[in-house]
XYZ file of C-alpha atoms in Angstrom:
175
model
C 0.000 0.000 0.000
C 1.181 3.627 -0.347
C 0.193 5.524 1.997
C 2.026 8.750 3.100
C -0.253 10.231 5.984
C -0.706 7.018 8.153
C 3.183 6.540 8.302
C 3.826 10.300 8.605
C 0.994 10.398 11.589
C 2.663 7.744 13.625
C 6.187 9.417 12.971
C 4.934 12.875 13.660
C 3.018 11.791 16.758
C 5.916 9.951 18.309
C 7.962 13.089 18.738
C 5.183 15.355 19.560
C 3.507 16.846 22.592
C 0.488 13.605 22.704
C 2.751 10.994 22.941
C 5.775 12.965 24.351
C 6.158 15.114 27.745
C 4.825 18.500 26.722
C 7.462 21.200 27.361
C 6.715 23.438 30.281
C 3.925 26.323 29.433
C 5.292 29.567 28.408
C 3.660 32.465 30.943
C 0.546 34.375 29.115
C 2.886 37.636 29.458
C 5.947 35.725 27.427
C 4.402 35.842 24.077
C 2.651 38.409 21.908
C -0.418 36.540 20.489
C -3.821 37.287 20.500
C -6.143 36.813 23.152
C -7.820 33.287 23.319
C -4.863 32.031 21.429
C -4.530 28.390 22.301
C -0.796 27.377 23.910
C 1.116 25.838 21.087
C 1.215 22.151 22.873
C -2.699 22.656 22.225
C -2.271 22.965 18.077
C 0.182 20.471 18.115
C -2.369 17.449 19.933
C -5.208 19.428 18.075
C -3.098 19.187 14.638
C -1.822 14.810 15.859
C -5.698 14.685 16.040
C -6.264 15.558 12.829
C -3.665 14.092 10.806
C -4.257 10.326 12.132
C -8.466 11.128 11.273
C -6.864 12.208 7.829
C -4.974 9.008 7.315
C -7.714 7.430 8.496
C -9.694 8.238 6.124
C -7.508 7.989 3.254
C -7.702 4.410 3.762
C -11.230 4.233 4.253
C -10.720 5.594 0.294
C -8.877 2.440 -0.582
C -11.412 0.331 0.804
C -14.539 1.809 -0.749
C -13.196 5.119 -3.018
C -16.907 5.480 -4.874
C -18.740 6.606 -1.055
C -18.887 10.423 -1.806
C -19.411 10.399 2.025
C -15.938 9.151 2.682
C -14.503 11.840 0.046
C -16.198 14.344 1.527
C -14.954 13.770 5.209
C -11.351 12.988 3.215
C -11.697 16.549 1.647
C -12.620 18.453 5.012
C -9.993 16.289 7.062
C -6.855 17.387 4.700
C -8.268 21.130 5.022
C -8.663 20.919 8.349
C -5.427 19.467 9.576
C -3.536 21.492 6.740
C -4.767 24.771 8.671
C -4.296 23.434 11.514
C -0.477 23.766 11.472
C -1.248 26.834 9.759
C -2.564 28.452 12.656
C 0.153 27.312 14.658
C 3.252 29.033 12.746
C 2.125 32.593 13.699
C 2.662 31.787 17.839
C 5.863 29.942 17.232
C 6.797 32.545 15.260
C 5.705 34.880 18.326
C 7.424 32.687 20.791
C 10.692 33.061 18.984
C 10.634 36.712 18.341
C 9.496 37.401 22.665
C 13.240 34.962 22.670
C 10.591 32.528 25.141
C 11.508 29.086 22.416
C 14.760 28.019 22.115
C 17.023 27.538 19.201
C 16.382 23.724 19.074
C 12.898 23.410 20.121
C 11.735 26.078 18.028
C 13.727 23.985 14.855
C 12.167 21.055 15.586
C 8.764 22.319 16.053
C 8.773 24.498 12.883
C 9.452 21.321 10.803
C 6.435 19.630 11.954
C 4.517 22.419 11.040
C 6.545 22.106 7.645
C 6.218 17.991 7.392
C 2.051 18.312 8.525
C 1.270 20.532 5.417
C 3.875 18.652 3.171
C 1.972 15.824 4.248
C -1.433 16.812 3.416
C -0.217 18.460 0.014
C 1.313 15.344 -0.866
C -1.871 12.986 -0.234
C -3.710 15.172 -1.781
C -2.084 15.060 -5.034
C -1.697 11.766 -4.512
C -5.492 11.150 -4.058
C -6.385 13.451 -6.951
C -5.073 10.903 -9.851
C -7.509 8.665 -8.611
C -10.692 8.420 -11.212
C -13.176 8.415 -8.061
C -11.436 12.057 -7.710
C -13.225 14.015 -10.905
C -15.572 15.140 -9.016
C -13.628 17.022 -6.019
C -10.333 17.777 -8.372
C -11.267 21.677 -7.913
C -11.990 21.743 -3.978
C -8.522 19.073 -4.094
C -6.431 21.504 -6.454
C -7.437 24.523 -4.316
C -5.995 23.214 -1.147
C -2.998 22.241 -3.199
C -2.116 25.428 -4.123
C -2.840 26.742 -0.464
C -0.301 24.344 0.616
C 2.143 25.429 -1.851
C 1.127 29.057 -0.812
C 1.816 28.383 2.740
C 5.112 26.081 2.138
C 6.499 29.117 0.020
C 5.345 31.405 2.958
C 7.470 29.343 5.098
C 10.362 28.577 3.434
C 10.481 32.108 2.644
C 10.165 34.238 6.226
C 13.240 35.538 7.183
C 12.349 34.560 10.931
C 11.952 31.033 9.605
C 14.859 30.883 7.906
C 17.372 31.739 10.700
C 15.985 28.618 12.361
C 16.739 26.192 9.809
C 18.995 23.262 10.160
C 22.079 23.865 7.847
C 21.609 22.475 4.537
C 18.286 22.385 5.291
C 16.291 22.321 1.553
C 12.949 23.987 1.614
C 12.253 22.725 -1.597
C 11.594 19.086 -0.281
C 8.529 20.187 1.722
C 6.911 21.198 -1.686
C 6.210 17.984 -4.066
């Protein structure tokens, strides 16, 4: 079988803040986000969440790929989890400009946010040769080209790229 999200999930999730010890809360005062801004350990079980209910489904679409039900919940799944690390780059990002993240944490946590939308860009191009896929290729394309959108974003910040492992290629996140 080749799947890319159900391997990815079980990788990502094994280094993360649901399977791991989550890293000691940063004080409300320490970082500039808005107010009713969720802490970052929050996204990231929030984001595990979503990513394992994407995969999930993805191979609920091996299994019976002509249910529009099942490409439906596929569809919102991807979108959802996709912004879902989305909405977690703009408190990192916080976190490392208030200096509350370190160098190393902040690296490896800005790489799952990179590897969760690579992920869902990836299936979904995947998923969109299939024939069963006519149907939802525009509402598939579209979140496509948001990932590509938000990968570029990313691999583009100049308070991104300062955290970056050295020889670290950007251009792998986008497929």
């Amino acid at each position: 079988m080749r799947f890319l999200l159900a391997p990815l999930a079980v990788a990502t999730l094994a280094g993360c803040c649901v399977c791991a010890p989550s890293p000691a809360p940063v004080a409300a005062g320490d970082v500039p986000v808005a107010p009713g801004t969720p802490p970052l350990t929050d996204f990231y079980a929030d984001c595990g969440r979503g990513l394992l209910d994407a995969a999930r489904l993805e191979l609920e679409l091996e299994r019976d790929a002509g249910r529009a039900a099942v490409w439906n919940g596929y569809i919102a799944a991807t979108q959802r989890t996709q912004d879902c690390y989305w909405a977690a780059y703009q408190p990192l990002l916080a976190q490392h400009r208030s200096g509350s993240l370190n160098r190393v944490e902040g690296r490896a946590r800005l790489r799952e946010l990179g590897d969760g939308i690579a992920a869902t860009r990836v299936a979904l191009a995947r998923n969109l040769r299939r024939p069963e896929a006519v149907a939802r290729a525009a509402d598939m394309q579209r979140q496509i080209a948001q990932a590509d959108n938000r990968l570029r974003e990313f691999c583009t910040n100049p308070d991104v790229g300062d955290w970056l492992p050295p020889g670290f290629d950007c251009t792998r996140l986008s497929v």
